[in-house]
Coordinates of C-alpha atoms in Angstrom, one line a residue:
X194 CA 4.1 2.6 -22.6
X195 CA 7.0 1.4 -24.1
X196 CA 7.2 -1.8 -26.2
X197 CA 7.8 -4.8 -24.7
X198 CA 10.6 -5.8 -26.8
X199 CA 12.5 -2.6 -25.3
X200 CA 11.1 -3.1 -21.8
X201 CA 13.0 -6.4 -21.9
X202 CA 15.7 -5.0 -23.1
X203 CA 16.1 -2.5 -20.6
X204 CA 15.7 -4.7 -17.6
X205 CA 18.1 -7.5 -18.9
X206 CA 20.5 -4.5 -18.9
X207 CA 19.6 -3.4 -15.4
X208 CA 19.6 -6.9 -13.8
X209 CA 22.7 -7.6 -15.4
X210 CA 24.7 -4.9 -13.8
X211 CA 23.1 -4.7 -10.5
X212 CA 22.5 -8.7 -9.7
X213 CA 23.5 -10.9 -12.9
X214 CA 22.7 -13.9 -10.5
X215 CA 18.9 -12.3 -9.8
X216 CA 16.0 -14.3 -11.1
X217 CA 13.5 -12.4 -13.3
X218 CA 10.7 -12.7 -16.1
X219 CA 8.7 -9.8 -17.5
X220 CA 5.8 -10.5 -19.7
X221 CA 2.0 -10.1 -20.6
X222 CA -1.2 -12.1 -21.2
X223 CA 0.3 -14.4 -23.2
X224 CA 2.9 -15.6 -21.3
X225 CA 6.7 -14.8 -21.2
X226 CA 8.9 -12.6 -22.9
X227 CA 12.4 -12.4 -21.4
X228 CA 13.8 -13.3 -18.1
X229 CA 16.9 -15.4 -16.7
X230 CA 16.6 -17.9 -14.4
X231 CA 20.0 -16.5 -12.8
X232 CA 22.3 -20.0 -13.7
X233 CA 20.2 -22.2 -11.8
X234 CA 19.2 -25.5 -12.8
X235 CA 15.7 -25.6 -14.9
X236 CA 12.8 -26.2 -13.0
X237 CA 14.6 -25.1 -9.5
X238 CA 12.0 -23.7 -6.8
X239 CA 13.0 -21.0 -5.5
X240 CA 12.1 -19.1 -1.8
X241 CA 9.2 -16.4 -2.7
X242 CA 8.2 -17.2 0.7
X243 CA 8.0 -13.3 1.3
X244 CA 5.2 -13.8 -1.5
X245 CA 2.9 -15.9 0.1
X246 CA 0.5 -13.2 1.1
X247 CA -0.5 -13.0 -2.9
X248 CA 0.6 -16.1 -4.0
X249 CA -1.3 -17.8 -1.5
X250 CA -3.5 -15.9 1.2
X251 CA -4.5 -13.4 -1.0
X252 CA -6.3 -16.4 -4.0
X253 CA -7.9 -18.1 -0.9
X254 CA -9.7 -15.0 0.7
X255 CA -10.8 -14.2 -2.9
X256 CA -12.0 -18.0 -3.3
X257 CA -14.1 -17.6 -0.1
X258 CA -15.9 -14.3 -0.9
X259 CA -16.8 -15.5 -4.3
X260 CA -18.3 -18.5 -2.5
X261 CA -20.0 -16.2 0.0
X262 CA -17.8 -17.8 3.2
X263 CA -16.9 -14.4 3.8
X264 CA -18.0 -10.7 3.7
X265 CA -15.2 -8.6 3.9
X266 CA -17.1 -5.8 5.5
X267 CA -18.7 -8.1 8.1
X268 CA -16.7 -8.1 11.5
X269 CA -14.7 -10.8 12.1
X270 CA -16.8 -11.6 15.3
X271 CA -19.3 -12.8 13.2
X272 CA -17.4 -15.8 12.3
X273 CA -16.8 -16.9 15.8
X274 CA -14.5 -15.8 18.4
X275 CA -11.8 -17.8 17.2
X276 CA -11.9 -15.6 13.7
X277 CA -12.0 -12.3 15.8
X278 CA -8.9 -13.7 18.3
X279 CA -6.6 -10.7 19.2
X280 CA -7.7 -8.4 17.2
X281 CA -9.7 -4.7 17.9
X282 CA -13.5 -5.1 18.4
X283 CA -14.7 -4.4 15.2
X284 CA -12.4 -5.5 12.6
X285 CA -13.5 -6.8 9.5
X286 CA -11.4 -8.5 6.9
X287 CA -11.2 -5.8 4.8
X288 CA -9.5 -3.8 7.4
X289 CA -7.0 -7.0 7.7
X290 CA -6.5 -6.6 3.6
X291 CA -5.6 -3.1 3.6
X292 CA -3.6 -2.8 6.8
X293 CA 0.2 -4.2 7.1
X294 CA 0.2 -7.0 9.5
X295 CA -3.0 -8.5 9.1
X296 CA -2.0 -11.9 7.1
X297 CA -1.7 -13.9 10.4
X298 CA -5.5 -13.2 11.3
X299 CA -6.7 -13.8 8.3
X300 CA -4.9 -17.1 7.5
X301 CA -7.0 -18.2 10.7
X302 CA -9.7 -17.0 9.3
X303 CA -9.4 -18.6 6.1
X304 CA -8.6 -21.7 8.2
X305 CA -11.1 -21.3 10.1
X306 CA -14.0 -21.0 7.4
X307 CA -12.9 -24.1 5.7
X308 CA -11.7 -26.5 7.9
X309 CA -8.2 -26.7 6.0
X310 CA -5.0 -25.4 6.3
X311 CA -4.0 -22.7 4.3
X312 CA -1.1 -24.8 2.3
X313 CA -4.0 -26.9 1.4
X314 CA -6.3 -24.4 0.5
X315 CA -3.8 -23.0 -2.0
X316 CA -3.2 -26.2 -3.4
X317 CA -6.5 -27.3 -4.2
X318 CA -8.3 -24.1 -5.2
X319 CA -5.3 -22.4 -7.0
X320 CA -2.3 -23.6 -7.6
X321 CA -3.5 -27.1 -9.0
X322 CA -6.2 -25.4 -11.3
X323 CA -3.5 -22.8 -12.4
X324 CA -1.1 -25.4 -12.9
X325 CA 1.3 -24.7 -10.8
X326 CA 2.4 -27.6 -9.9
X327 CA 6.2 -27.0 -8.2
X328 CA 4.6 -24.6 -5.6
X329 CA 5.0 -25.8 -2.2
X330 CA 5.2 -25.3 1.2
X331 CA 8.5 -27.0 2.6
X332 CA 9.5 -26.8 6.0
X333 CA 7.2 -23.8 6.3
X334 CA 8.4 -21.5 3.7
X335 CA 6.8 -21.2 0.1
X336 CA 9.3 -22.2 -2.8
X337 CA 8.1 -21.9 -6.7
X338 CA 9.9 -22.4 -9.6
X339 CA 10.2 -19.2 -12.1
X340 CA 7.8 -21.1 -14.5
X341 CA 4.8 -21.0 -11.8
X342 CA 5.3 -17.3 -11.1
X343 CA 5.0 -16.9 -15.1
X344 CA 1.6 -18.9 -14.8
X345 CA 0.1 -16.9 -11.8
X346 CA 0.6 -13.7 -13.4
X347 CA -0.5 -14.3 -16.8
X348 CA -3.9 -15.5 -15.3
X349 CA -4.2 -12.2 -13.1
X350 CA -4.0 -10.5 -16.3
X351 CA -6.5 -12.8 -18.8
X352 CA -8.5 -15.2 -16.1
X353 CA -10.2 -16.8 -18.4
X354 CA -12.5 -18.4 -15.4
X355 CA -10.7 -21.9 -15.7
X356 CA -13.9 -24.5 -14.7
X357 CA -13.9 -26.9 -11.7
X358 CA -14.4 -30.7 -13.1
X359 CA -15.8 -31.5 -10.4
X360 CA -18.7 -28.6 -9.9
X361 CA -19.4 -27.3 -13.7
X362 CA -19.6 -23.6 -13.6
X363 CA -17.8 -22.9 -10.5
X364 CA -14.7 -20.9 -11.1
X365 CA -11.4 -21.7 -9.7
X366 CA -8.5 -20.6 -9.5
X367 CA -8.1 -16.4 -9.2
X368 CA -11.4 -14.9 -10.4
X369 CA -11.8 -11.7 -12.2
X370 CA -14.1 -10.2 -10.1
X371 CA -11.4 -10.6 -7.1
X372 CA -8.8 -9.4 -9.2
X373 CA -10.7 -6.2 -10.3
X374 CA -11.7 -5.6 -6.6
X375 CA -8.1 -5.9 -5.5
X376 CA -6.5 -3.9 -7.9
X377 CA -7.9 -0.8 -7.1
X378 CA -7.4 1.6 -4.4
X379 CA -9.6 0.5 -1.1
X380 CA -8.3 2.8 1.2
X381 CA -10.5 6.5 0.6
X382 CA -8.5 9.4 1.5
X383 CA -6.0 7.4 4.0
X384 CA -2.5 7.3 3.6
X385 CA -1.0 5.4 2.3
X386 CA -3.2 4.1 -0.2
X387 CA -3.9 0.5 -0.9
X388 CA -5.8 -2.7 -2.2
X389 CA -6.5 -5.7 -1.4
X390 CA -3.1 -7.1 -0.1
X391 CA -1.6 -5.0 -3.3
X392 CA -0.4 -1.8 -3.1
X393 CA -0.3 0.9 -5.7
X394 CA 3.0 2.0 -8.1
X395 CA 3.7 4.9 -10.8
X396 CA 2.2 4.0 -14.4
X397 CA -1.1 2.2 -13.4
X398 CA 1.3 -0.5 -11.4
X399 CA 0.2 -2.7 -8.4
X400 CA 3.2 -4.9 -6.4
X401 CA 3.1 -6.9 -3.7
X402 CA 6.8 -7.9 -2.6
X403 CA 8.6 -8.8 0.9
X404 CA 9.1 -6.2 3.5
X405 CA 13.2 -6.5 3.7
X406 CA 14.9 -4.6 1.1
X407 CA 16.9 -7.1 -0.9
X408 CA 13.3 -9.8 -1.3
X409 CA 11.0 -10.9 -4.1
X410 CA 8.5 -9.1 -5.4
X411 CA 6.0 -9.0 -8.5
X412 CA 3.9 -6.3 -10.4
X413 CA 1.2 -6.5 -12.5
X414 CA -0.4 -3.5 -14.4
X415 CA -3.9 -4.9 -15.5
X416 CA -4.0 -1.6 -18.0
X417 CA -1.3 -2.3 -19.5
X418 CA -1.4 -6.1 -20.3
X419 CA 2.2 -6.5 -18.3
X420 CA 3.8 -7.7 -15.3
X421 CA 7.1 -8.3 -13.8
X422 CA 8.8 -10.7 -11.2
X423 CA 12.3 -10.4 -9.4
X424 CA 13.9 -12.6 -7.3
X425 CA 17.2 -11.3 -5.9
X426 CA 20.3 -13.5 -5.3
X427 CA 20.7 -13.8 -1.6
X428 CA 22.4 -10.6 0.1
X429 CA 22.1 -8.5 -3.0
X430 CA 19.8 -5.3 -3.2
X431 CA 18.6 -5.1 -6.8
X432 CA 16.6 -1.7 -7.0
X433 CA 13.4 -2.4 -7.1
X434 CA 12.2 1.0 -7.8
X435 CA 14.5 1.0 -10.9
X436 CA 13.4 -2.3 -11.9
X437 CA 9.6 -1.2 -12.0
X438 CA 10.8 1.5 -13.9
X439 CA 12.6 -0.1 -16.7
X440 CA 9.1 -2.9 -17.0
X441 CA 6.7 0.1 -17.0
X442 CA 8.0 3.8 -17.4
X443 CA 5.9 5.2 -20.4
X444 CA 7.6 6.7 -23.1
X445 CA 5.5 9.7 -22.7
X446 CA 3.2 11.3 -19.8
X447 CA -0.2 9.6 -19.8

């Protein structure tokens, strides 16, 4: 794996000639290494709302089966007909997690099992503890500032189990067993293979990012103590393929 000194240098490079206005950070455990925060001013919040399924959805279903709320191999018609409204008889959240287009049902379901909206849910058990304080939902989309991504990602890679004052001992927050569980293929032998609302790269990678060319996206390599974020400038189509590449690409076959 190359070192991160040269990993940064190689995607400052890239960024620079495809999108110099592009947001982007690359880093590890510890916390940042390089990035630009493409001119804008410090602290701006930017739209990751094609994001929210891992910045949001994805912490709360994890908060809910660590609870016990929710089994994801249970059938969603154990939780009530709401939970189970409009999709096939059967379905279970896991199928939701590992399928595209499930995040609508499960937001209801996470809605449902609470008795909160999802913006709050995300507030209280994750963003808050995390410390990510500019991340909002504003007139329905999700807007973060780059700092916030930094945090999220550094805690997928070193939870530490940060403590609820409130209820000593109870995690909040992301949870390692969630992010183990998630970052790992759940699919069998189906094509194409994915996790938990994270789906597999070259190099050990996993990346969730929007489904129009052109839209944020993240990557996180648990293995490999790094992860990346890009946010393009509006209308521009940074290669995201290349970007992974210049974060991860090995210097030698693993």
């Amino acid at each position: 794996m190359t070192p991160l000194c040269d990993q940064a240098t190689a995607v400052r490079a890239l960024v620079e000639s495809a999108d110099p206005g592009a947001v982007w950070a690359v880093g590890g455990p510890a916390g940042l290494q390089a990035g630009s925060d493409g001119g804008h001013p410090a602290g701006a919040a930017f739209d990751v709302d094609g994001l929210s399924g891992v910045l949001a959805l994805w912490p709360v279903i994890g908060s809910l089966v660590d609870e016990g709320a929710l089994r994801l191999h249970t059938p969603l018609a154990a939780y009530g007909d709401t939970a189970a409204e409009g999709t096939p008889a059967g379905t279970t959240a896991h199928h939701l997690l590992t399928h595209p287009g499930g995040t609508a049902a499960l937001t209801r379901l996470a809605e449902q099992l609470s008795g909160s909206l999802l913006a709050d849910l995300a507030a209280t058990r994750v963003w808050h503890p995390l410390g990510m304080t500019g991340t909002r939902f504003a007139d329905g989309t999700l807007r973060a500032p780059l700092t916030d991504l930094v945090r999220f990602l550094c805690h997928l890679l070193d939870p530490g189990e940060p403590a609820d004052p409130g209820h000593p001992g109870e995690p909040v927050g992301i949870s390692r067993a969630w992010t183990t569980e998630s970052l790992r293929i759940r699919t069998g032998e189906l094509t194409p293979a994915r996790g938990l609302l994270w789906d597999p790269a070259p190099h050990g990678v996993w990346t969730h990012h929007a489904p129009q060319d052109g839209g944020p996206a993240l990557w996180v390599s648990p293995r490999h103590h790094r992860w990346a974020v890009l946010l393009p400038t509006t209308g521009r189509e940074t290669p995201r393929h290349a970007f992974r590449e210049a974060a991860f690409m090995p210097t030698a076959p693993e």
